[in-house]
Short mmCIF file of C-alpha atoms in Angstrom, two decimals:
data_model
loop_
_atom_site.label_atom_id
_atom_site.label_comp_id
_atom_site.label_asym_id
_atom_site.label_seq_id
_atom_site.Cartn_x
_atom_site.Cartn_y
_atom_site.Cartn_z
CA UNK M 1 0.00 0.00 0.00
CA UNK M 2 1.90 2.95 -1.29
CA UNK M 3 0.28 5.79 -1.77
CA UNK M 4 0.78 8.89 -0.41
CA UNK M 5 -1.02 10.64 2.03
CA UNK M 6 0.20 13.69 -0.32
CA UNK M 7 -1.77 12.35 -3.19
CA UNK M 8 -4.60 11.73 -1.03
CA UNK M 9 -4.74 15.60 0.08
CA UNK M 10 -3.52 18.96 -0.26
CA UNK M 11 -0.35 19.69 0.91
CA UNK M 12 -1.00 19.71 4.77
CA UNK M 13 -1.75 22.87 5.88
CA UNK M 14 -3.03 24.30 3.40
CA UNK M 15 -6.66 25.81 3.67
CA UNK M 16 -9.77 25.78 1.17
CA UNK M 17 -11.31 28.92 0.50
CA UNK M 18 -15.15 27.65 0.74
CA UNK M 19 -16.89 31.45 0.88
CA UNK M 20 -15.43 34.29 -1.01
CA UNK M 21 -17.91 37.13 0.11
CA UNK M 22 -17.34 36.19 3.85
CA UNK M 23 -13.62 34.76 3.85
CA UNK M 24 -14.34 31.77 5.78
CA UNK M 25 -12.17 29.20 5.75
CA UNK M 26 -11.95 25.79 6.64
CA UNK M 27 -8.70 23.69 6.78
CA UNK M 28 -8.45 20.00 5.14
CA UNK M 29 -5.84 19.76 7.97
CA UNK M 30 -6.93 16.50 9.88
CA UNK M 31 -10.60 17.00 9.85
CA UNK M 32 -10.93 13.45 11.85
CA UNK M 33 -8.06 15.41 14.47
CA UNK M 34 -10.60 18.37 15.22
CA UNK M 35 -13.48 16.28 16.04
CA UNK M 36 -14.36 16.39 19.55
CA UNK M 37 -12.92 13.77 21.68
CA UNK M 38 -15.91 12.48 22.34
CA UNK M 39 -17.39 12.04 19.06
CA UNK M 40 -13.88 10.57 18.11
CA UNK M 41 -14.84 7.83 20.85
CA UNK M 42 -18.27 7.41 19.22
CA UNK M 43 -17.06 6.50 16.07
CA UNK M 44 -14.91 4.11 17.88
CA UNK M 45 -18.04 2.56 19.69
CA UNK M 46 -19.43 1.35 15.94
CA UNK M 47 -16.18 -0.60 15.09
CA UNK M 48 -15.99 -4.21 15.99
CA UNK M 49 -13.56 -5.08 18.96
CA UNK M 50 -10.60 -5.90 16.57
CA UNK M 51 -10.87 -2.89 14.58
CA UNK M 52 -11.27 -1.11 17.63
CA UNK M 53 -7.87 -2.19 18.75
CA UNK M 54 -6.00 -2.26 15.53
CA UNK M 55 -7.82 1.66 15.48
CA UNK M 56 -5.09 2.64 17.87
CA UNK M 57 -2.98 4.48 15.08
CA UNK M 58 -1.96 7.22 16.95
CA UNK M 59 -1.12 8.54 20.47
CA UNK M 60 -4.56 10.50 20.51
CA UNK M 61 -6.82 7.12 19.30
CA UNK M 62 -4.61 5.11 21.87
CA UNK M 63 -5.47 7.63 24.80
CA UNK M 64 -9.10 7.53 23.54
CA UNK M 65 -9.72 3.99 23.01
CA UNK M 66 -8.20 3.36 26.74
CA UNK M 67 -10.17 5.73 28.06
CA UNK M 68 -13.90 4.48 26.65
CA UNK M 69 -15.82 1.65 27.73
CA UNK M 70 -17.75 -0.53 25.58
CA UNK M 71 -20.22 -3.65 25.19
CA UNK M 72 -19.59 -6.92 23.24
CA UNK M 73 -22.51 -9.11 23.36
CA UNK M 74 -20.66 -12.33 22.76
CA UNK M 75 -16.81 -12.75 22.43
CA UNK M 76 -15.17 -16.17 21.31
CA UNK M 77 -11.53 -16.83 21.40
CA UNK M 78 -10.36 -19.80 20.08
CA UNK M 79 -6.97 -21.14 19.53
CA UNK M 80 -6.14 -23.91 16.88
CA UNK M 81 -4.24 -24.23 14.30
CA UNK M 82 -3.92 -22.04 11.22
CA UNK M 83 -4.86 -24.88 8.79
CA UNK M 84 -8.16 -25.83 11.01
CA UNK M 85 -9.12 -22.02 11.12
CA UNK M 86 -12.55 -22.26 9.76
CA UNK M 87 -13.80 -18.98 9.95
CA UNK M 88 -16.97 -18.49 8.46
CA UNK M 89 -17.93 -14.80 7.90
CA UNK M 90 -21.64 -14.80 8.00
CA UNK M 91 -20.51 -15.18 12.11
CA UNK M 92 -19.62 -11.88 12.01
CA UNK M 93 -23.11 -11.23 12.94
CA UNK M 94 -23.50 -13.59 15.77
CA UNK M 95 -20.63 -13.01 17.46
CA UNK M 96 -17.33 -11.14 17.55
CA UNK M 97 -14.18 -13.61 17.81
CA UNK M 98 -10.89 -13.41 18.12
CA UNK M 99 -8.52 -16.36 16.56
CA UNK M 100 -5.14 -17.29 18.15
CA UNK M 101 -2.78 -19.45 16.08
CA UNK M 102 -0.98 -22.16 18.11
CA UNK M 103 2.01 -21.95 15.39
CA UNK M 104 2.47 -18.12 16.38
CA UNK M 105 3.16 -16.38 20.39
CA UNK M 106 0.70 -13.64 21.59
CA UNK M 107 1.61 -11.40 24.54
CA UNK M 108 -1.48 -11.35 27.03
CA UNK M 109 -1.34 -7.53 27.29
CA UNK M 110 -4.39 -7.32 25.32
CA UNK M 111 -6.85 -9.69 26.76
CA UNK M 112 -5.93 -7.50 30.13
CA UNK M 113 -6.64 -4.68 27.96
CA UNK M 114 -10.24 -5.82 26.44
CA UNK M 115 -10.88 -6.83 30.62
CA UNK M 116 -9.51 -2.91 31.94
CA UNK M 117 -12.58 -1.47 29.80
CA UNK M 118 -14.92 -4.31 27.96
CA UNK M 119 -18.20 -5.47 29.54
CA UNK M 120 -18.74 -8.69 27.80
CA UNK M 121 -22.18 -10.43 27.37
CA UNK M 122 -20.93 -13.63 27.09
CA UNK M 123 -17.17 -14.60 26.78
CA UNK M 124 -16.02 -18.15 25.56
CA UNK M 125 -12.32 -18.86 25.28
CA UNK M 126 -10.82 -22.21 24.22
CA UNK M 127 -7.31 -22.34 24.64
CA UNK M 128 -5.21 -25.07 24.46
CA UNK M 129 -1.67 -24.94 26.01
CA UNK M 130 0.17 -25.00 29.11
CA UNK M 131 2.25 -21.89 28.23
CA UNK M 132 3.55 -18.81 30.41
CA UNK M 133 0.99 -16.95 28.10
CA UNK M 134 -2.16 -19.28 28.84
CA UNK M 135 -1.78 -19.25 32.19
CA UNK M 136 -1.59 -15.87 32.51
CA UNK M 137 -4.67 -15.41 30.06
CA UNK M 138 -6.63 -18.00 32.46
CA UNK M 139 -5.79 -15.83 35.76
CA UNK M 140 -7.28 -13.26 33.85
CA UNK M 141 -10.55 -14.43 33.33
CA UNK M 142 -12.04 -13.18 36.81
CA UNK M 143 -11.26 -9.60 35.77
CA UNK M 144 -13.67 -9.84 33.26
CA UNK M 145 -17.07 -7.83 33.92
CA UNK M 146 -19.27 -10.24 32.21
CA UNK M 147 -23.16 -10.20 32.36
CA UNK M 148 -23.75 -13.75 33.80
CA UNK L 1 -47.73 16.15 22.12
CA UNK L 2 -48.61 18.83 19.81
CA UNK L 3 -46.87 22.05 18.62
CA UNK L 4 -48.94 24.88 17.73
CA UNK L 5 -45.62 26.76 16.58
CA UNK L 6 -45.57 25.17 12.88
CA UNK L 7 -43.06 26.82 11.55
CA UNK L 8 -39.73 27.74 12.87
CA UNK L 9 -36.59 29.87 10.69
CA UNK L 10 -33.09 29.05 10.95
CA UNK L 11 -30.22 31.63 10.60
CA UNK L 12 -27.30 29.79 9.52
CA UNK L 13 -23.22 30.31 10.26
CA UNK L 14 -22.94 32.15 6.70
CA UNK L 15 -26.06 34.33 6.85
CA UNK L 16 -28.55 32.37 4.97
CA UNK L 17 -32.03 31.85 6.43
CA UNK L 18 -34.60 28.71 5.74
CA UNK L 19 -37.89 28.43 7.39
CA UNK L 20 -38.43 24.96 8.35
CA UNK L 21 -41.49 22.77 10.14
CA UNK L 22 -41.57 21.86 13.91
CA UNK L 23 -42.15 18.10 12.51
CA UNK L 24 -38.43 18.34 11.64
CA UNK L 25 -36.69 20.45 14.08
CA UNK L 26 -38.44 18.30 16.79
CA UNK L 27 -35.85 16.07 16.11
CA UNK L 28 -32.99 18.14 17.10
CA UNK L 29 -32.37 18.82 20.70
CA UNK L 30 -30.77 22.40 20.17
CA UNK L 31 -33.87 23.97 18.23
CA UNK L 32 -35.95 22.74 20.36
CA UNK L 33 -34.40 23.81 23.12
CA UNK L 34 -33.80 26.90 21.89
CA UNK L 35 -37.11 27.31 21.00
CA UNK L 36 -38.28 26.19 24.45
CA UNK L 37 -35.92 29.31 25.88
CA UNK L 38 -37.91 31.56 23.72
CA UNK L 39 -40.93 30.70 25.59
CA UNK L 40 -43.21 31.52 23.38
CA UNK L 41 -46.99 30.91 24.37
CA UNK L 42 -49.09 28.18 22.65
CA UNK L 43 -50.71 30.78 19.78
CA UNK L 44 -47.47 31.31 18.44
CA UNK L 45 -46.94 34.78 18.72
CA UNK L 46 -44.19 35.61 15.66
CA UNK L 47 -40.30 33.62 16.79
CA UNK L 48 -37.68 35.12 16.44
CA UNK L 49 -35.04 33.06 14.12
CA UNK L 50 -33.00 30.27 15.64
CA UNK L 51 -29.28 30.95 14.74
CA UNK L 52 -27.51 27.53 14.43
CA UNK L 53 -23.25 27.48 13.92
CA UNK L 54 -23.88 25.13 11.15
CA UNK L 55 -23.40 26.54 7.18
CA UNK L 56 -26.12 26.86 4.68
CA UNK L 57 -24.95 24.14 2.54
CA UNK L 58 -24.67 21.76 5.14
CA UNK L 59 -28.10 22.98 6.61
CA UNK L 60 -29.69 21.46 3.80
CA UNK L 61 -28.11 18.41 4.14
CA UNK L 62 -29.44 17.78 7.60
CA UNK L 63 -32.73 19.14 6.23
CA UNK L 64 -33.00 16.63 3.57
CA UNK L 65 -32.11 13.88 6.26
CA UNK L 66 -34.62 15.10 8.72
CA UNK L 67 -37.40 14.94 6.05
CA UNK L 68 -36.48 11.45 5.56
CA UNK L 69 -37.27 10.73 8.84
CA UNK L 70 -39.69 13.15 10.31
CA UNK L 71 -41.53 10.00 11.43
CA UNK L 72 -38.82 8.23 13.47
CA UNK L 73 -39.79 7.41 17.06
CA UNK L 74 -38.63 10.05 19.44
CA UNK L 75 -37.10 10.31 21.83
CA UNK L 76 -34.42 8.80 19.96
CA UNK L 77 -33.79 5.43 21.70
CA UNK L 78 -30.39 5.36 22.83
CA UNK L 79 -28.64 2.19 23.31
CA UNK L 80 -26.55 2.23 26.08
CA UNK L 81 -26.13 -1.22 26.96
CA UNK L 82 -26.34 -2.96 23.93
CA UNK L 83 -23.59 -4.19 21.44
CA UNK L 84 -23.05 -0.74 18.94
CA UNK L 85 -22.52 -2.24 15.32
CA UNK L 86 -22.43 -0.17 12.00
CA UNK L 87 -23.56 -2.63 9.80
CA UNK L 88 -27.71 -1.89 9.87
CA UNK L 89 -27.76 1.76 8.18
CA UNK L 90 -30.65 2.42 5.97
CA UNK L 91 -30.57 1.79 2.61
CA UNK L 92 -32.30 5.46 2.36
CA UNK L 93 -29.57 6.94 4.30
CA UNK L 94 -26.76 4.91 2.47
CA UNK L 95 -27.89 6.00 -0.73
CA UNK L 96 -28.32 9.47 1.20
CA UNK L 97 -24.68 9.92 1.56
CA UNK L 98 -23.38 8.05 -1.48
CA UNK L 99 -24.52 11.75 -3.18
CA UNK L 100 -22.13 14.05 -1.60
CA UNK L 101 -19.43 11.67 0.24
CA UNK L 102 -17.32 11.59 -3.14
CA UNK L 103 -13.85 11.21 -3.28
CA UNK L 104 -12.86 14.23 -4.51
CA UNK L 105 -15.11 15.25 -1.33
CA UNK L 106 -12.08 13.90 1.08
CA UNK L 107 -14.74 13.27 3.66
CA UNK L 108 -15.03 17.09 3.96
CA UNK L 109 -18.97 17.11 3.62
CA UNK L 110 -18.89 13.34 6.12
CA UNK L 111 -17.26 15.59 9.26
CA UNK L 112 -19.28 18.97 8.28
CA UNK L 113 -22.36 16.87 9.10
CA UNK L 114 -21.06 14.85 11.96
CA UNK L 115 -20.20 18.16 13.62
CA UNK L 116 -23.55 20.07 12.49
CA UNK L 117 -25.77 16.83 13.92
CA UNK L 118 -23.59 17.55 16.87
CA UNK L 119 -24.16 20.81 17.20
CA UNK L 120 -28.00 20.79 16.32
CA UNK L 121 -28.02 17.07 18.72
CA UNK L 122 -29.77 14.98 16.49
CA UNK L 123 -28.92 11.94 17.53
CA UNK L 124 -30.23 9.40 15.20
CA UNK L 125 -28.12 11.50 12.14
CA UNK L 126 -24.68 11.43 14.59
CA UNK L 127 -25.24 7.89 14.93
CA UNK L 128 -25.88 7.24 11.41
CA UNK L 129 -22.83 9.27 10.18
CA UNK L 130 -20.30 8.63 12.97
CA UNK L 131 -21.66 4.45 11.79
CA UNK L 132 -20.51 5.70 8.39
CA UNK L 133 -17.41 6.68 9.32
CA UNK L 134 -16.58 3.66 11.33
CA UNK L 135 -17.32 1.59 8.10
CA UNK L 136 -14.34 3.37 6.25
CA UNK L 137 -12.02 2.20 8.26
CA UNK L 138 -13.50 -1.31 9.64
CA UNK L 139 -11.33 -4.22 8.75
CA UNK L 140 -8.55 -1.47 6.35
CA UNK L 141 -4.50 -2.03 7.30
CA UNK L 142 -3.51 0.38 10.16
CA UNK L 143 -1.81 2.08 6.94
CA UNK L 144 -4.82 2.63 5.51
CA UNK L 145 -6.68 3.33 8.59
CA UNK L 146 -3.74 6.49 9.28
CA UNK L 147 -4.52 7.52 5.54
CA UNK L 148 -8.70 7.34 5.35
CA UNK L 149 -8.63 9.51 9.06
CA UNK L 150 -5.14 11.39 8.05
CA UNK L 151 -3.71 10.85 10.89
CA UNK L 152 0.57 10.44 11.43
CA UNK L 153 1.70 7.91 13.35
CA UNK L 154 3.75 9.48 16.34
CA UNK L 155 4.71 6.64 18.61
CA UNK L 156 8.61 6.01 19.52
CA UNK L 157 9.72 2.64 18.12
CA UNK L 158 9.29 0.92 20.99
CA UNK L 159 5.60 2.14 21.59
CA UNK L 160 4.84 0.69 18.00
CA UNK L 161 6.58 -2.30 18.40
CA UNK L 162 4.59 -3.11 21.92
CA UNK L 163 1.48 -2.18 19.78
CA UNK L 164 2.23 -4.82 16.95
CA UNK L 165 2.82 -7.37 20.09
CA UNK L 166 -0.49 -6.62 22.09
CA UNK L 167 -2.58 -6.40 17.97
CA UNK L 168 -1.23 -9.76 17.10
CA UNK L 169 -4.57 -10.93 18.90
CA UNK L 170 -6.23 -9.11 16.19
CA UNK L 171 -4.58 -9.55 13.12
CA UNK L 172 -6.09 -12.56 11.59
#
């Protein structure tokens, strides 16, 4: 992915002229930037819980996705491996889930993460592995808020 | 409830002024509330014009949504405790958007009407438009989710590297 964010917008900066008779101006200078924070965090409250992680582009998103709380109806996370991975996508609408690969490491910093500011309707892990990282994952689980 | 005021005129940001019907501007928590202030009696004795921080062009924008959907339930139900998910926006309002949210547009007319539904609190537009934006960047690269928001990645190596660690939950 290559392009540009020059070819994408005026050189940054530089400001549109959108009413000659009154002079007002409005900059194309990071129009997502001058949102109000809080509107920035409603955006962030439509994106699935992945997106809403992977989101985190910037210090501002960072700060704003740590500091919003959000619902997630029902969250799998399963672990196999990445030839069984049988993802279908019409799921997407029953559930959001996260897939671990046994053939790759995860650091557990993010399920503590989702737990700091997730309330989670239902939450169903499968893990399978007697690793430094699932154990820590499986002391976890109690700082979940969960609904039942 | 009924509203014996019909009729209610906006004064917008850049001077223009549109005369609008209380079935609309019900919808929006600033005119009404503005209108409330007033306190004008029940035989709608002449109003003075609502001024609203919001530009003429994009005043019609949020017109044409709000006679869309004059008839949607209010209050607007909010959904506090339920899972948010961008995925059920009207065809009407999808097709609603599709007109002005070009690409030569950079999203410039998108945040104009985020912020005016702000400003004017109508929540069911914020919702539908903020839901619009969150489908731009739902399921893109973090490259292209810096590029669609124009945003610069400012985090130290090490920051971005602990990222990448903690996101590998999310990559697949």
């Amino acid at each position: 992915f290559q392009m540009s964010l020059s070819k994408l917008s005026p050189p940054l900066g530089k400001k549109r002229r959108i009413d000659s008779k009154k002079g007002d101006y409005v900059s194309y200078k990071f129009p997502f930037l001058a949102l109000p924070n809080e509107l920035k965090s409603h955006v962030f409250s439509f994106l699935p819980i992945k997106d809403r992680l992977r989101a985190r582009v910037n210090k501002m998103l960072y700060a704003i996705e740590s500091d919003s709380k959000y619902f997630v109806k029902k969250l799998l996370i399963r672990e196999m491996s990445i030839a069984d991975c049988d993802f279908n996508p019409a799921d997407i609408f029953k559930h959001q889930i996260i897939w671990l690969f046994e053939e790759k490491s995860y650091s557990s910093d993010l399920f503590k993460k989702i737990s700091q500011n997730a309330f989670i309707g239902s939450l169903d892990i499968r893990l399978s592995g007697s690793s430094q990282f699932h154990k820590e994952v499986c002391s976890m689980i109690k700082d979940f808020n969960l609904e039942e | 409830r009924i509203y014996p005021l019909m009729r209610v005129t906006l004064t917008t940001s850049d001077g223009a002024s549109v005369t609008v019907s209380r079935q609309l501007t019900k919808h929006s928590g600033f005119i009404e509330k503005a209108i409330t202030d007033m306190a004008v009696d029940d035989n709608a004795v002449p109003l003075s014009a609502v001024a609203v921080d919001v530009d003429d062009a994009t005043l019609k924008l949020v017109i044409e949504w709000l006679t869309e959907h004059r008839d949607d339930a209010l209050p607007y139900p909010e959904k506090t405790d339920e899972e948010r998910r961008a995925d059920d926006i009207p065809a009407w309002d999808q097709a609603f958007v599709q007109k002005w949210d070009t690409k030569e547009d950079q999203q410039q007319t998108l945040y104009a009407v985020i912020t005016a539904a702000d400003k004017l609190d109508i929540k069911g537009l914020l919702d539908m438009t903020c839901k619009t934006l969150a489908n731009k960047i739902n399921g893109k690269t973090v490259e292209e989710m810096r590029e669609i928001l124009q945003l610069e990645c400012d985090f130290t190596e090490e920051e971005l590297a602990e990222i990448r660690k903690e996101n590998a939950w999310c990559e697949n």
